[in-house]
Short mmCIF file of C-alpha atoms in Angstrom, two decimals:
data_model
loop_
_atom_site.label_atom_id
_atom_site.label_comp_id
_atom_site.label_asym_id
_atom_site.label_seq_id
_atom_site.Cartn_x
_atom_site.Cartn_y
_atom_site.Cartn_z
CA LEU P 272 -140.45 44.79 -73.81
CA VAL P 273 -139.35 48.32 -72.68
CA LEU P 274 -140.41 52.01 -73.65
CA ILE P 275 -138.42 54.14 -71.46
CA LYS P 276 -140.36 53.88 -68.21
CA LYS P 277 -142.99 51.65 -69.11
CA VAL P 278 -143.55 47.67 -69.99
CA VAL P 279 -145.08 46.19 -72.63
CA THR P 280 -145.97 42.86 -73.20
CA VAL P 281 -147.05 41.64 -76.56
CA ASP P 282 -148.10 38.16 -78.16
CA ALA P 283 -145.34 36.77 -79.90
CA GLU P 284 -147.64 34.67 -82.68
CA SER P 285 -150.35 37.87 -83.41
CA GLY P 286 -148.28 40.94 -82.39
CA LYS P 287 -151.13 41.72 -80.21
CA ILE P 288 -150.63 44.38 -77.71
CA LEU P 289 -151.28 42.30 -74.12
CA CYS P 290 -150.28 45.01 -71.38
CA ILE P 291 -148.54 48.17 -70.78
CA PHE P 292 -147.56 49.48 -67.52
CA THR P 293 -145.39 52.30 -65.76
CA ALA P 294 -142.64 50.27 -64.08
CA HIS P 295 -140.09 53.13 -63.11
CA ARG P 296 -139.53 56.71 -62.55
CA ASP P 297 -136.42 56.62 -64.38
CA LYS P 298 -135.48 54.80 -67.72
CA ILE P 299 -135.59 51.32 -67.77
CA LEU P 300 -132.40 49.86 -69.30
CA HIS P 301 -133.08 45.98 -69.06
CA CYS P 302 -136.06 43.57 -68.86
CA GLY P 303 -136.63 39.73 -68.81
CA PHE P 304 -138.73 36.86 -67.66
CA SER P 305 -138.48 34.09 -65.04
CA TYR P 306 -137.72 30.87 -66.29
CA SER P 307 -141.60 29.93 -65.75
CA GLY P 308 -142.77 32.98 -67.83
CA GLU P 309 -144.86 34.18 -64.74
CA ARG P 310 -142.76 37.03 -63.55
CA ILE P 311 -140.81 40.07 -65.49
CA ILE P 312 -138.02 41.53 -64.10
CA THR P 313 -136.86 44.96 -64.68
CA SER P 314 -133.75 46.82 -63.94
CA SER P 315 -133.92 50.88 -64.20
CA CYS P 316 -131.78 54.38 -63.82
CA ASP P 317 -133.66 54.98 -60.62
CA LYS P 318 -131.28 52.32 -58.72
CA LYS P 319 -133.96 49.62 -58.48
CA CYS P 320 -134.79 46.20 -60.18
CA ARG P 321 -138.41 45.24 -59.83
CA ILE P 322 -140.26 41.98 -60.14
CA TRP P 323 -143.89 42.03 -61.61
CA ASP P 324 -146.55 39.68 -63.02
CA ALA P 325 -147.28 40.03 -66.61
CA GLU P 326 -150.40 42.16 -65.79
CA GLY P 327 -148.19 44.71 -63.85
CA TYR P 328 -148.78 43.84 -60.49
CA LEU P 329 -145.83 44.95 -58.48
CA HIS P 330 -144.16 41.96 -56.39
CA LEU P 331 -140.57 43.00 -55.48
CA SER P 332 -138.57 46.19 -55.68
CA LEU P 333 -134.74 45.69 -54.97
CA GLY P 334 -131.85 48.51 -54.62
CA HIS P 335 -128.30 49.26 -55.45
CA TYR P 336 -126.57 52.28 -54.73
CA GLY P 337 -126.19 53.17 -58.56
CA THR P 338 -128.14 52.66 -61.91
CA VAL P 339 -129.14 48.92 -61.91
CA PHE P 340 -128.02 47.79 -65.27
CA ALA P 341 -129.44 44.20 -65.42
CA GLY P 342 -131.25 41.59 -63.34
CA THR P 343 -131.50 37.66 -63.97
CA TYR P 344 -133.31 34.77 -62.55
CA SER P 345 -131.78 31.71 -61.65
CA ASN P 346 -132.85 28.62 -63.28
CA ASP P 347 -134.99 27.53 -60.10
CA ASP P 348 -136.62 30.90 -60.24
CA LYS P 349 -135.75 31.31 -56.50
CA GLN P 350 -132.57 33.64 -56.57
CA ILE P 351 -131.96 36.76 -58.46
CA VAL P 352 -128.43 38.19 -59.32
CA THR P 353 -128.60 42.01 -60.05
CA THR P 354 -125.80 44.29 -61.36
CA SER P 355 -124.89 48.14 -61.10
CA TYR P 356 -123.16 50.97 -62.01
CA ASP P 357 -121.90 51.02 -57.74
CA THR P 358 -119.76 47.87 -59.21
CA TYR P 359 -121.53 45.51 -56.99
CA ILE P 360 -123.40 42.11 -57.98
CA ARG P 361 -126.03 41.16 -55.61
CA PHE P 362 -127.89 37.84 -54.98
CA TRP P 363 -131.42 37.84 -53.51
CA ASP P 364 -133.61 35.35 -52.03
CA ILE P 365 -136.99 35.89 -53.76
CA CYS P 366 -138.99 34.09 -51.36
CA LYS P 367 -137.96 36.52 -48.61
CA GLY P 368 -137.41 39.25 -50.31
CA GLN P 369 -133.85 39.41 -48.91
CA LEU P 370 -130.22 40.08 -49.86
CA MET P 371 -128.23 37.21 -49.52
CA THR P 372 -124.65 38.13 -50.46
CA THR P 373 -122.84 41.03 -52.26
CA LEU P 374 -119.57 40.48 -54.59
CA ALA P 375 -117.16 42.37 -55.65
CA GLY P 376 -114.60 41.86 -58.47
CA HIS P 377 -115.38 44.23 -60.88
CA THR P 378 -113.47 47.63 -60.97
CA SER P 379 -116.04 49.63 -62.75
CA ALA P 380 -119.92 49.41 -63.24
CA VAL P 381 -121.20 45.99 -64.08
CA THR P 382 -123.58 45.87 -66.92
CA CYS P 383 -124.84 42.42 -67.39
CA CYS P 384 -124.86 39.07 -65.81
CA CYS P 385 -126.58 35.58 -66.60
CA PHE P 386 -126.47 32.15 -65.15
CA SER P 387 -125.20 29.14 -67.06
CA HIS P 388 -127.69 26.32 -67.83
CA ASP P 389 -126.89 24.38 -65.13
CA GLY P 390 -126.84 26.82 -62.37
CA THR P 391 -123.18 26.45 -61.52
CA MET P 392 -121.62 29.59 -62.72
CA LEU P 393 -122.53 33.40 -62.95
CA LEU P 394 -121.13 35.83 -65.91
CA THR P 395 -120.82 38.92 -65.56
CA GLY P 396 -119.22 41.98 -67.91
CA SER P 397 -118.33 45.29 -67.05
CA TYR P 398 -117.13 48.79 -68.07
CA ASP P 399 -113.75 47.61 -66.99
CA GLN P 400 -113.65 45.56 -70.26
CA THR P 401 -113.61 41.93 -68.70
CA ALA P 402 -116.10 39.40 -68.11
CA ILE P 403 -115.99 37.26 -64.88
CA ILE P 404 -117.29 33.76 -64.54
CA TRP P 405 -118.21 33.00 -60.96
CA ASP P 406 -118.00 29.53 -59.49
CA LEU P 407 -121.23 28.97 -57.58
CA THR P 408 -120.55 25.77 -56.24
CA GLU P 409 -118.14 26.70 -53.78
CA ARG P 410 -118.96 29.60 -51.10
CA LYS P 411 -116.47 31.01 -48.33
CA ASN P 412 -117.55 33.56 -45.88
CA ASP P 413 -120.91 33.78 -48.32
CA LYS P 414 -118.93 34.90 -50.96
CA PHE P 415 -118.22 32.81 -54.30
CA SER P 416 -115.07 32.71 -55.99
CA TYR P 417 -113.78 33.48 -59.48
CA LYS P 418 -113.42 30.65 -62.12
CA ARG P 419 -112.23 32.78 -64.91
CA VAL P 420 -111.36 36.35 -65.93
CA LEU P 421 -111.91 37.08 -69.53
CA LYS P 422 -109.54 39.60 -71.12
CA GLY P 423 -109.64 40.64 -74.77
CA HIS P 424 -111.98 43.52 -75.12
CA THR P 425 -110.72 46.67 -75.50
CA TYR P 426 -113.82 49.01 -74.60
CA TRP P 427 -116.97 48.27 -72.21
CA ILE P 428 -118.63 45.10 -72.26
CA ASN P 429 -122.50 45.38 -72.86
CA SER P 430 -123.79 41.88 -72.89
CA VAL P 431 -122.94 38.39 -71.81
CA ASN P 432 -124.33 34.87 -72.86
CA PHE P 433 -123.50 30.99 -72.08
CA ALA P 434 -124.45 28.78 -74.91
CA ALA P 435 -127.07 26.11 -74.16
CA ASP P 436 -124.16 23.18 -73.20
CA ASP P 437 -122.50 26.18 -71.26
CA SER P 438 -118.95 25.39 -73.10
CA LEU P 439 -119.02 28.64 -74.66
CA ILE P 440 -119.69 32.43 -74.05
CA VAL P 441 -120.46 35.00 -76.10
CA THR P 442 -119.93 39.04 -75.11
CA GLY P 443 -120.36 42.07 -77.17
CA SER P 444 -118.46 45.02 -76.48
CA SER P 445 -118.37 48.60 -77.19
CA ASP P 446 -115.20 47.89 -79.24
CA HIS P 447 -117.67 46.95 -82.27
CA THR P 448 -116.73 43.52 -81.68
CA ALA P 449 -118.41 40.24 -80.13
CA LYS P 450 -116.41 37.35 -78.90
CA THR P 451 -117.05 33.77 -78.25
CA TRP P 452 -114.76 31.91 -75.25
CA ASP P 453 -113.98 28.40 -73.90
CA VAL P 454 -115.32 28.20 -70.69
CA HIS P 455 -112.97 25.81 -69.51
CA SER P 456 -109.52 27.55 -70.55
CA GLY P 457 -110.76 31.04 -70.75
CA ASN P 458 -109.35 31.34 -74.24
CA VAL P 459 -111.15 33.27 -77.13
CA ARG P 460 -112.73 31.13 -79.89
CA ASN P 461 -113.71 33.53 -82.33
CA THR P 462 -113.85 37.31 -82.87
CA PHE P 463 -117.05 38.62 -84.71
CA VAL P 464 -116.19 41.93 -86.78
CA GLY P 465 -118.38 43.53 -88.93
CA HIS P 466 -120.57 46.03 -86.87
CA SER P 467 -119.29 49.93 -86.94
CA GLU P 468 -120.51 51.03 -83.77
CA TRP P 469 -121.29 49.62 -80.12
CA ILE P 470 -122.71 46.09 -79.95
CA TRP P 471 -125.34 46.57 -77.44
CA THR P 472 -126.29 42.85 -76.84
CA SER P 473 -125.32 39.35 -78.03
CA SER P 474 -127.22 36.08 -78.03
CA PHE P 475 -126.93 32.27 -79.09
CA SER P 476 -129.63 30.54 -80.48
CA SER P 477 -130.68 27.43 -78.50
CA ASP P 478 -129.06 25.06 -80.76
CA ALA P 479 -125.93 27.12 -80.33
CA LYS P 480 -124.97 27.54 -83.95
CA ARG P 481 -125.85 31.04 -84.44
CA ILE P 482 -125.56 34.18 -82.85
CA VAL P 483 -127.29 37.50 -82.92
CA THR P 484 -125.82 40.81 -82.17
CA SER P 485 -127.36 44.28 -82.34
CA SER P 486 -125.53 47.74 -82.68
CA ILE P 487 -125.90 51.31 -82.69
CA ASP P 488 -125.01 51.05 -85.94
CA ARG P 489 -128.35 50.35 -86.85
CA SER P 490 -128.32 46.58 -87.56
CA ALA P 491 -128.63 43.26 -85.97
CA ARG P 492 -126.59 40.88 -87.50
CA ILE P 493 -126.71 37.05 -87.61
CA TRP P 494 -123.25 34.92 -87.28
CA ASP P 495 -122.38 31.52 -87.90
CA ALA P 496 -121.15 30.77 -84.07
CA HIS P 497 -118.48 28.36 -85.26
CA SER P 498 -116.84 29.77 -88.49
CA ALA P 499 -117.72 33.66 -87.13
CA ASN P 500 -118.87 34.16 -90.72
CA LEU P 501 -122.02 36.79 -91.28
CA ILE P 502 -125.13 34.99 -92.41
CA HIS P 503 -127.81 37.91 -92.29
CA ILE P 504 -128.13 41.54 -91.71
CA LEU P 505 -131.24 42.52 -90.35
CA GLN P 506 -131.56 46.37 -91.13
CA HIS P 507 -133.21 49.04 -89.01
CA GLU P 508 -133.61 52.69 -89.48
CA ALA P 509 -132.36 53.49 -86.24
CA GLU P 510 -129.83 52.41 -83.24
CA VAL P 511 -130.55 48.49 -82.53
CA SER P 512 -130.80 48.04 -78.76
CA SER P 513 -131.55 44.58 -78.43
CA SER P 514 -132.02 41.38 -80.02
CA SER P 515 -132.64 37.48 -79.46
CA PHE P 516 -133.88 34.34 -80.55
CA THR P 517 -137.01 32.28 -79.96
CA SER P 518 -136.81 29.16 -77.80
CA ASP P 519 -137.01 27.18 -81.06
CA ASP P 520 -134.79 29.29 -82.98
CA LEU P 521 -137.45 30.27 -85.91
CA ARG P 522 -137.64 33.91 -84.94
CA ILE P 523 -135.54 36.70 -83.82
CA ILE P 524 -136.96 40.05 -82.32
CA THR P 525 -134.84 43.32 -82.53
CA GLY P 526 -135.95 46.60 -80.82
CA ALA P 527 -134.66 49.89 -82.07
CA SER P 528 -134.62 53.58 -80.84
CA ASP P 529 -137.06 54.59 -83.44
CA ASN P 530 -139.73 52.99 -81.09
CA ARG P 531 -140.24 50.13 -83.62
CA ILE P 532 -139.99 46.12 -82.76
CA ILE P 533 -139.65 43.82 -85.65
CA ILE P 534 -140.17 39.76 -85.80
CA TRP P 535 -138.26 38.54 -87.87
CA ASP P 536 -137.92 34.88 -89.75
CA SER P 537 -134.32 33.95 -88.33
CA TYR P 538 -133.59 31.97 -91.48
CA ALA P 539 -134.53 33.75 -94.19
CA ALA P 540 -134.18 37.39 -92.46
CA THR P 541 -137.78 38.37 -93.79
CA ILE P 542 -140.05 40.56 -91.61
CA LEU P 543 -142.91 38.61 -90.16
CA TYR P 544 -144.43 41.74 -88.67
CA SER P 545 -143.47 44.93 -86.73
CA ILE P 546 -144.87 47.28 -84.11
CA THR P 547 -144.40 50.89 -83.77
CA PHE P 548 -145.45 52.85 -80.67
CA ARG P 549 -146.24 56.30 -82.18
CA GLN P 550 -147.16 58.23 -79.38
CA ALA P 551 -143.92 57.43 -77.42
CA PRO P 552 -141.02 60.24 -77.44
CA ASN P 553 -138.54 60.22 -80.39
CA ASN P 554 -135.27 57.88 -79.79
CA SER P 555 -137.23 55.76 -76.86
CA PHE P 556 -134.88 53.12 -75.60
CA ILE P 557 -136.54 49.60 -76.34
CA PHE P 558 -135.34 46.54 -74.69
CA CYS P 559 -137.03 43.40 -76.01
CA SER P 560 -136.92 39.48 -75.11
CA PHE P 561 -139.14 36.57 -75.60
CA THR P 562 -140.78 34.13 -73.35
CA PRO P 563 -142.43 30.73 -74.36
CA THR P 564 -146.08 31.86 -72.87
CA LEU P 565 -147.54 34.64 -71.20
CA PRO P 566 -150.78 34.76 -68.93
CA PRO P 567 -153.78 36.34 -70.37
CA LEU P 568 -154.44 39.96 -70.11
CA GLY P 569 -155.54 41.44 -66.86
CA ASP P 570 -157.63 44.25 -65.46
CA SER P 571 -154.71 46.23 -64.46
CA CYS P 572 -153.43 46.86 -67.67
CA ASP P 573 -152.80 50.61 -68.30
CA ASN P 574 -153.62 51.44 -71.93
CA GLU P 575 -153.54 55.02 -71.73
CA GLU P 576 -151.10 55.50 -74.78
CA PRO P 577 -152.29 52.88 -77.25
CA PRO P 578 -149.62 52.19 -79.80
CA SER P 579 -150.20 51.95 -83.53
CA LEU P 580 -149.29 48.47 -85.17
CA GLU P 581 -147.54 48.45 -88.74
#
């Protein structure tokens, strides 16, 4: 998870803090794990995307001309895609640490990205109110072509994700709604209405039966992915900046701007445990995500700001 410029790794079973390290010179907007769980990727307002191991050792630093909103690994962990305020999408070779190609298609800042599970598509979302599905199976002059342009939101798109079978997409927007889309036709399948403010994140459960969204309205919400009916509201006391399921769908993690993360039972919507970082500045932006496993604590961990546990 992220606290402004720091990355914090936490044992998902016990809530024990494993490691804290300073990752960037400016606010971190996104973090995630490689598919192997051995690397952490962070994106920041300092125009950098950085690759770390779980003990805080820097492996690679990648740049854009503007704020880097997001970075994600390919399924084989050999490539990374980054998206930026500069409107560009960049593909990087991780082994060589080199830029492979740059894509241009959005007309405004590109806020989010993810690969399809079969590795044949890339999905990006933008301030231009569209999401683009890129076809990665055909490459001409080192560029990939559009497969679909998804239009239907009326404000910024802040998150995009594929369902596990890659047949559906979910998008979350500043227009207060989330939408699911048919990948093949590009048509809207459902619109999820209930949040009263911007939606920051939206993602499927691994069985694609549920969706979790997080919002400035101080809540995360669990929805039926097929009927768009609301199942549960997960209430915070501050803006909820991120949410996601565990790979087994049993738990959900939410992070809020009051410096608190909560691990929930995803079916009962009850709190399993929470962590509050009391020494962090007020209104810290928190982004959080799960990995199946984490390496053990290393000697490089920096605990000069020990958090308090609730």
